[in-house]
Structure formats: C-alpha cells, structure tokens
Amino acid sequence: GGNRIEVYRPTDTEQARRDALVLWVARISEALEAERLALRCQRIQALAGDGAALGFEVLLGLPADAGETPPPGEFVQAAERYQRMLAVDRWVIEHTFRWLRDHPEQLARTAMVSLNLSAQSLGDAQTPGFIFERLLKYRLPPEKFCFEVSEAAALAHRADTADFMHELHAAGCRFALDNVGTGCAGGEHLHQLPLDFVKIDGAFVRALGDDAGGDVLLRAINALAHYAGLASIAENVEDDATLAQLRAI
C-alpha cells in the first residue's frame, strides 16, 4: 500500500506486527457492532486554585475479555490506516452522549467532557451534522463538550478543519489542539483556529527536568498559548514531582 514496494522478510518483527494489525482490522466492524469496545475516562485537573477537576477526557479502551487484541493505540493506528476511524469516532460519540443522557447527575457536576476526533472525521462533511443531531437527540448542552483535534491533522487540512471547527464552535462546543509541539509549525494557527485549549504533547511533559531543550519548548508552548488567550493542558502527568514543576511553570 501507499505506492510502495517492500521486501518481505519472515524475521521482520515490524512486518509481523503489521500483519497482526491487518488481521485485527478485519474485526473492527464486528467489534463495533458487537459492543466489543469500551470507554474510560481520564481526569483533566486544574493546577491553580484548589486543583479541582475541570472535567474528563474520554478514551477508547478494549475490554479485558476481548481476546488477542492490540493496545488501544495500535487499534486506533490500524483503524486510521484502513479508513475505519470515522466509524470508531461516531461509536465513541454515540455511546458517550447516551451514557451522559442516562446519568444526568454526572453530567451536572462535570464542567467539560473532552472527545477526540480523527483526521477522517475532520474531513467528513457530515460529522458536524451528526454531532448536532446527537446533541439534540440526547438533549445535551453543547457547551459541556470539547473536541480534540491533533495539530498534525489540523495543519494538514487547515481550511476544512477551520470550517468544521467554526461550525461547532458557534453552537457552543469547545476545541483543544492536541499533541502540540510535535510538528514544526509556528504558532499562527493558534490565532486562525477557534481554539479554547492547547494540549502539550506528553513527550515534553515526561522529559521535564531531564531535557533542557524539552523544558524550553514546553515553556514556549505554554507562553504562546496564553498569549493567544488559550488555556494549556499538559498530558501524561504521572507523579507529584512533575505536577509541582508544571504548577511552578
């Protein structure tokens, strides 16, 4: 695929991994229809004030009884490569909205629910209508929801992404630019897109204190976000030492 020729070697572990993904991709539609996917939540916590939770990000998970399945990251990679990510995104949106409709007490005490959108969803003209229809169907307030788009996807399809985001932003939804710092773009897109949050890539956060260059980039992205009037979110905060460093920054 991809207009390439590749020499096959039976001992190539990367090729073996790709072969396994191809086999699993054949089961993605079955997994969606048979409810073999799961959702989990990760808290988004404020560093200022009392450190209260700002809300949570919905992440795709695979149930423990799903058998021989790849990690969620590889599942997503396979779904993107074989054009199944649009269906996965819609499954996540549908099930998240339905759960919140069925648990109004949780929705009432949650400031924000953050959902990831793939490049395939951004490039699909029907996705905004799908989201609007589901918000109406489940009677959910648009301002409760933040949609995350990766910096790479946003820059690769800048015009379509901007139109997409403006349409949902006008209805009250919020947007976060994800994986910021992994590309080579300047910060002009922070002003061009209707953003509310910038999410600093976890690689910079994990290296905080160990990599001087990474520290400078993290501080620069944070400062640039604030200059653009946006709040910044740091990914992969896994210990108190990192939390203290980020609070100081």
mmCIF file of C-alpha atoms in Angstrom:
data_model
loop_
_atom_site.group_PDB
_atom_site.id
_atom_site.type_symbol
_atom_site.label_atom_id
_atom_site.label_comp_id
_atom_site.label_asym_id
_atom_site.label_seq_id
_atom_site.Cartn_x
_atom_site.Cartn_y
_atom_site.Cartn_z
ATOM 1 C CA GLY A 1 0.000 0.000 0.000
ATOM 2 C CA GLY A 2 0.916 3.682 -0.200
ATOM 3 C CA ASN A 3 2.626 3.311 -3.627
ATOM 4 C CA ARG A 4 5.481 1.361 -2.052
ATOM 5 C CA ILE A 5 7.354 -1.871 -2.639
ATOM 6 C CA GLU A 6 8.747 -3.607 0.436
ATOM 7 C CA VAL A 7 10.948 -6.671 0.675
ATOM 8 C CA TYR A 8 9.320 -9.308 2.839
ATOM 9 C CA ARG A 9 11.480 -10.971 5.476
ATOM 10 C CA PRO A 10 9.954 -13.687 7.708
ATOM 11 C CA THR A 11 12.034 -12.475 10.662
ATOM 12 C CA ASP A 12 10.923 -8.836 10.326
ATOM 13 C CA THR A 13 9.136 -8.102 13.631
ATOM 14 C CA GLU A 14 7.684 -4.850 12.311
ATOM 15 C CA GLN A 15 6.173 -6.705 9.357
ATOM 16 C CA ALA A 16 4.751 -9.298 11.739
ATOM 17 C CA ARG A 17 3.179 -6.538 13.815
ATOM 18 C CA ARG A 18 1.594 -5.012 10.712
ATOM 19 C CA ASP A 19 0.295 -8.420 9.639
ATOM 20 C CA ALA A 20 -1.343 -8.805 13.047
ATOM 21 C CA LEU A 21 -2.948 -5.367 12.698
ATOM 22 C CA VAL A 22 -4.323 -6.253 9.265
ATOM 23 C CA LEU A 23 -5.946 -9.363 10.721
ATOM 24 C CA TRP A 24 -7.414 -7.355 13.582
ATOM 25 C CA VAL A 25 -8.716 -4.624 11.293
ATOM 26 C CA ALA A 26 -10.973 -7.203 9.682
ATOM 27 C CA ARG A 27 -12.682 -7.445 13.063
ATOM 28 C CA ILE A 28 -13.177 -3.712 13.682
ATOM 29 C CA SER A 29 -16.680 -3.618 12.205
ATOM 30 C CA GLU A 30 -17.564 -6.721 14.198
ATOM 31 C CA ALA A 31 -16.134 -5.120 17.352
ATOM 32 C CA LEU A 32 -18.248 -2.002 16.816
ATOM 33 C CA GLU A 33 -21.461 -3.920 16.148
ATOM 34 C CA ALA A 34 -20.935 -6.426 18.953
ATOM 35 C CA GLU A 35 -20.043 -3.722 21.504
ATOM 36 C CA ARG A 36 -16.559 -5.112 21.975
ATOM 37 C CA LEU A 37 -15.119 -1.657 22.567
ATOM 38 C CA ALA A 38 -15.090 0.160 25.884
ATOM 39 C CA LEU A 39 -14.707 3.724 27.085
ATOM 40 C CA ARG A 40 -12.701 5.039 30.002
ATOM 41 C CA CYS A 41 -12.195 8.494 31.440
ATOM 42 C CA GLN A 42 -9.097 10.470 32.346
ATOM 43 C CA ARG A 43 -9.391 13.459 34.621
ATOM 44 C CA ILE A 44 -8.379 16.942 33.488
ATOM 45 C CA GLN A 45 -7.315 18.782 36.629
ATOM 46 C CA ALA A 46 -6.668 22.457 37.248
ATOM 47 C CA LEU A 47 -3.275 23.436 38.669
ATOM 48 C CA ALA A 48 -4.472 26.779 40.019
ATOM 49 C CA GLY A 49 -6.809 27.252 42.958
ATOM 50 C CA ASP A 50 -7.960 24.113 44.743
ATOM 51 C CA GLY A 51 -6.908 21.794 41.909
ATOM 52 C CA ALA A 52 -10.476 20.760 41.189
ATOM 53 C CA ALA A 53 -11.212 18.601 38.169
ATOM 54 C CA LEU A 54 -12.114 20.617 35.096
ATOM 55 C CA GLY A 55 -13.689 17.578 33.535
ATOM 56 C CA PHE A 56 -12.500 14.443 31.835
ATOM 57 C CA GLU A 57 -11.262 13.130 28.511
ATOM 58 C CA VAL A 58 -12.988 10.095 27.048
ATOM 59 C CA LEU A 59 -10.516 7.496 25.818
ATOM 60 C CA LEU A 60 -11.033 4.338 23.811
ATOM 61 C CA GLY A 61 -10.345 1.111 25.661
ATOM 62 C CA LEU A 62 -10.523 -2.557 24.867
ATOM 63 C CA PRO A 63 -12.195 -4.847 27.420
ATOM 64 C CA ALA A 64 -10.060 -7.434 29.171
ATOM 65 C CA ASP A 65 -12.156 -10.246 27.736
ATOM 66 C CA ALA A 66 -11.710 -9.106 24.138
ATOM 67 C CA GLY A 67 -9.146 -11.835 23.470
ATOM 68 C CA GLU A 68 -5.994 -11.256 21.442
ATOM 69 C CA THR A 69 -6.252 -7.548 20.712
ATOM 70 C CA PRO A 70 -3.621 -4.851 20.212
ATOM 71 C CA PRO A 71 -3.243 -1.979 22.678
ATOM 72 C CA PRO A 72 -5.731 0.879 22.074
ATOM 73 C CA GLY A 73 -3.045 2.992 20.409
ATOM 74 C CA GLU A 74 -2.345 0.296 17.828
ATOM 75 C CA PHE A 75 -6.067 -0.296 17.361
ATOM 76 C CA VAL A 76 -6.511 3.389 16.518
ATOM 77 C CA GLN A 77 -3.496 3.299 14.189
ATOM 78 C CA ALA A 78 -4.981 0.336 12.337
ATOM 79 C CA ALA A 79 -8.428 1.937 12.145
ATOM 80 C CA GLU A 80 -6.910 5.122 10.716
ATOM 81 C CA ARG A 81 -4.788 3.285 8.174
ATOM 82 C CA TYR A 82 -7.722 1.240 6.897
ATOM 83 C CA GLN A 83 -10.289 4.065 6.899
ATOM 84 C CA ARG A 84 -12.359 2.834 9.834
ATOM 85 C CA MET A 85 -11.676 5.699 12.247
ATOM 86 C CA LEU A 86 -14.777 7.663 11.242
ATOM 87 C CA ALA A 87 -16.938 4.757 12.381
ATOM 88 C CA VAL A 88 -14.944 4.469 15.611
ATOM 89 C CA ASP A 89 -15.307 8.206 16.339
ATOM 90 C CA ARG A 90 -19.057 8.001 15.822
ATOM 91 C CA TRP A 91 -19.284 4.968 18.110
ATOM 92 C CA VAL A 92 -17.442 6.874 20.850
ATOM 93 C CA ILE A 93 -19.628 9.984 20.451
ATOM 94 C CA GLU A 94 -22.859 7.977 20.379
ATOM 95 C CA HIS A 95 -22.037 5.932 23.469
ATOM 96 C CA THR A 96 -20.621 8.871 25.456
ATOM 97 C CA PHE A 97 -23.676 11.025 24.740
ATOM 98 C CA ARG A 98 -26.036 8.174 25.561
ATOM 99 C CA TRP A 99 -24.281 7.444 28.874
ATOM 100 C CA LEU A 100 -24.421 11.103 29.902
ATOM 101 C CA ARG A 101 -28.110 11.257 28.996
ATOM 102 C CA ASP A 102 -28.678 8.257 31.272
ATOM 103 C CA HIS A 103 -26.596 9.769 34.120
ATOM 104 C CA PRO A 104 -27.766 13.404 34.410
ATOM 105 C CA GLU A 105 -26.284 13.726 37.900
ATOM 106 C CA GLN A 106 -22.802 13.055 36.498
ATOM 107 C CA LEU A 107 -23.354 15.481 33.637
ATOM 108 C CA ALA A 108 -24.500 18.204 36.042
ATOM 109 C CA ARG A 109 -21.306 18.058 38.108
ATOM 110 C CA THR A 110 -18.972 17.777 35.123
ATOM 111 C CA ALA A 111 -17.642 21.007 33.659
ATOM 112 C CA MET A 112 -16.327 19.529 30.422
ATOM 113 C CA VAL A 113 -16.296 16.262 28.507
ATOM 114 C CA SER A 114 -13.440 16.032 26.012
ATOM 115 C CA LEU A 115 -13.668 13.777 22.943
ATOM 116 C CA ASN A 116 -11.038 13.071 20.298
ATOM 117 C CA LEU A 117 -11.780 13.500 16.603
ATOM 118 C CA SER A 118 -9.643 11.829 13.947
ATOM 119 C CA ALA A 119 -8.498 13.367 10.677
ATOM 120 C CA GLN A 120 -11.124 11.234 8.925
ATOM 121 C CA SER A 121 -13.889 12.847 10.978
ATOM 122 C CA LEU A 122 -12.475 16.311 10.301
ATOM 123 C CA GLY A 123 -12.532 15.590 6.576
ATOM 124 C CA ASP A 124 -16.088 14.268 6.614
ATOM 125 C CA ALA A 125 -18.669 16.940 5.764
ATOM 126 C CA GLN A 126 -21.394 15.024 7.612
ATOM 127 C CA THR A 127 -19.656 14.923 11.001
ATOM 128 C CA PRO A 128 -20.866 18.324 12.328
ATOM 129 C CA GLY A 129 -24.439 17.375 11.429
ATOM 130 C CA PHE A 130 -24.011 14.021 13.152
ATOM 131 C CA ILE A 131 -22.810 15.747 16.337
ATOM 132 C CA PHE A 132 -25.625 18.345 16.246
ATOM 133 C CA GLU A 133 -28.233 15.628 15.728
ATOM 134 C CA ARG A 134 -26.935 13.582 18.644
ATOM 135 C CA LEU A 135 -26.793 16.616 20.941
ATOM 136 C CA LEU A 136 -30.467 17.274 20.163
ATOM 137 C CA LYS A 137 -31.433 13.616 20.401
ATOM 138 C CA TYR A 138 -29.951 13.217 23.877
ATOM 139 C CA ARG A 139 -30.780 16.784 24.971
ATOM 140 C CA LEU A 140 -27.211 17.639 25.932
ATOM 141 C CA PRO A 141 -25.777 21.180 26.275
ATOM 142 C CA PRO A 142 -23.098 21.821 23.584
ATOM 143 C CA GLU A 143 -21.022 23.953 25.964
ATOM 144 C CA LYS A 144 -20.263 20.833 28.038
ATOM 145 C CA PHE A 145 -18.257 19.287 25.207
ATOM 146 C CA CYS A 146 -14.738 19.886 23.962
ATOM 147 C CA PHE A 147 -13.477 18.186 20.815
ATOM 148 C CA GLU A 148 -9.773 17.456 20.492
ATOM 149 C CA VAL A 149 -8.027 17.539 17.110
ATOM 150 C CA SER A 150 -4.364 16.762 16.616
ATOM 151 C CA GLU A 151 -2.057 19.530 15.489
ATOM 152 C CA ALA A 152 -0.856 17.404 12.560
ATOM 153 C CA ALA A 153 -4.390 16.734 11.301
ATOM 154 C CA ALA A 154 -5.437 20.365 11.739
ATOM 155 C CA LEU A 155 -2.456 21.666 9.776
ATOM 156 C CA ALA A 156 -2.739 19.035 7.036
ATOM 157 C CA HIS A 157 -6.345 20.037 6.294
ATOM 158 C CA ARG A 158 -6.324 23.593 7.607
ATOM 159 C CA ALA A 159 -9.193 25.060 5.541
ATOM 160 C CA ASP A 160 -11.578 22.131 6.090
ATOM 161 C CA THR A 161 -10.633 21.919 9.756
ATOM 162 C CA ALA A 162 -11.261 25.639 10.298
ATOM 163 C CA ASP A 163 -14.727 25.435 8.686
ATOM 164 C CA PHE A 164 -15.550 22.335 10.710
ATOM 165 C CA MET A 165 -14.421 23.898 13.975
ATOM 166 C CA HIS A 166 -16.141 27.243 13.380
ATOM 167 C CA GLU A 167 -19.448 25.455 12.758
ATOM 168 C CA LEU A 168 -19.352 23.577 16.069
ATOM 169 C CA HIS A 169 -17.756 26.439 18.000
ATOM 170 C CA ALA A 170 -20.614 28.746 17.002
ATOM 171 C CA ALA A 171 -23.021 26.275 18.607
ATOM 172 C CA GLY A 172 -21.139 26.437 21.920
ATOM 173 C CA CYS A 173 -18.764 23.473 21.679
ATOM 174 C CA ARG A 174 -15.126 23.991 22.618
ATOM 175 C CA PHE A 175 -11.950 22.807 20.915
ATOM 176 C CA ALA A 176 -8.492 21.688 22.011
ATOM 177 C CA LEU A 177 -5.449 21.349 19.766
ATOM 178 C CA ASP A 178 -3.792 18.058 20.715
ATOM 179 C CA ASN A 179 -0.164 16.871 20.541
ATOM 180 C CA VAL A 180 1.132 20.419 20.228
ATOM 181 C CA GLY A 181 4.888 20.645 19.814
ATOM 182 C CA THR A 182 5.414 17.508 17.738
ATOM 183 C CA GLY A 183 5.298 19.387 14.417
ATOM 184 C CA CYS A 184 7.428 22.159 13.014
ATOM 185 C CA ALA A 185 4.677 24.732 12.592
ATOM 186 C CA GLY A 186 4.795 28.170 14.066
ATOM 187 C CA GLY A 187 2.062 29.475 16.305
ATOM 188 C CA GLU A 188 -0.020 31.339 13.743
ATOM 189 C CA HIS A 189 -2.634 28.563 13.648
ATOM 190 C CA LEU A 190 -3.410 29.248 17.312
ATOM 191 C CA HIS A 191 -4.966 32.519 16.157
ATOM 192 C CA GLN A 192 -6.531 31.160 12.963
ATOM 193 C CA LEU A 193 -8.486 28.306 14.522
ATOM 194 C CA PRO A 194 -11.336 28.735 17.053
ATOM 195 C CA LEU A 195 -9.484 27.097 19.938
ATOM 196 C CA ASP A 196 -10.011 27.108 23.687
ATOM 197 C CA PHE A 197 -7.191 24.814 24.828
ATOM 198 C CA VAL A 198 -3.718 23.747 23.771
ATOM 199 C CA LYS A 199 -2.592 20.277 24.863
ATOM 200 C CA ILE A 200 1.176 19.990 25.230
ATOM 201 C CA ASP A 201 2.443 16.653 23.951
ATOM 202 C CA GLY A 202 3.206 14.157 26.691
ATOM 203 C CA ALA A 203 6.750 13.568 25.445
ATOM 204 C CA PHE A 204 7.725 17.049 26.652
ATOM 205 C CA VAL A 205 5.985 16.509 29.982
ATOM 206 C CA ARG A 206 7.634 13.139 30.648
ATOM 207 C CA ALA A 207 11.065 14.653 29.901
ATOM 208 C CA LEU A 208 10.504 17.652 32.164
ATOM 209 C CA GLY A 209 13.662 18.283 34.172
ATOM 210 C CA ASP A 210 15.709 15.760 32.152
ATOM 211 C CA ASP A 211 15.861 17.550 28.816
ATOM 212 C CA ALA A 212 16.705 21.250 28.827
ATOM 213 C CA GLY A 213 15.545 21.668 25.235
ATOM 214 C CA GLY A 214 12.258 19.989 26.042
ATOM 215 C CA ASP A 215 11.777 22.283 29.036
ATOM 216 C CA VAL A 216 12.268 25.342 26.845
ATOM 217 C CA LEU A 217 9.748 24.057 24.294
ATOM 218 C CA LEU A 218 7.188 23.272 26.968
ATOM 219 C CA ARG A 219 7.527 26.738 28.461
ATOM 220 C CA ALA A 220 7.380 28.320 25.000
ATOM 221 C CA ILE A 221 4.204 26.450 24.023
ATOM 222 C CA ASN A 222 2.587 27.378 27.320
ATOM 223 C CA ALA A 223 3.536 31.045 26.901
ATOM 224 C CA LEU A 224 2.349 31.062 23.292
ATOM 225 C CA ALA A 225 -0.992 29.564 24.300
ATOM 226 C CA HIS A 226 -1.510 32.189 26.977
ATOM 227 C CA TYR A 227 -0.526 34.929 24.525
ATOM 228 C CA ALA A 228 -3.253 33.641 22.194
ATOM 229 C CA GLY A 229 -5.763 33.726 25.053
ATOM 230 C CA LEU A 230 -5.909 29.930 25.434
ATOM 231 C CA ALA A 231 -5.537 27.638 28.410
ATOM 232 C CA SER A 232 -2.824 24.982 28.218
ATOM 233 C CA ILE A 233 -3.164 21.353 29.292
ATOM 234 C CA ALA A 234 -0.182 19.094 29.969
ATOM 235 C CA GLU A 235 -0.534 15.418 29.082
ATOM 236 C CA ASN A 236 0.925 12.389 30.845
ATOM 237 C CA VAL A 237 1.365 13.863 34.320
ATOM 238 C CA GLU A 238 2.117 10.740 36.342
ATOM 239 C CA ASP A 239 3.854 11.806 39.560
ATOM 240 C CA ASP A 240 3.897 14.559 42.165
ATOM 241 C CA ALA A 241 7.297 15.889 41.072
ATOM 242 C CA THR A 242 6.052 16.581 37.550
ATOM 243 C CA LEU A 243 2.885 18.120 38.962
ATOM 244 C CA ALA A 244 4.938 20.504 41.117
ATOM 245 C CA GLN A 245 7.138 21.529 38.174
ATOM 246 C CA LEU A 246 4.111 22.234 35.991
ATOM 247 C CA ARG A 247 2.418 24.211 38.740
ATOM 248 C CA ALA A 248 5.547 26.388 39.015
ATOM 249 C CA ILE A 249 5.613 26.933 35.236
#
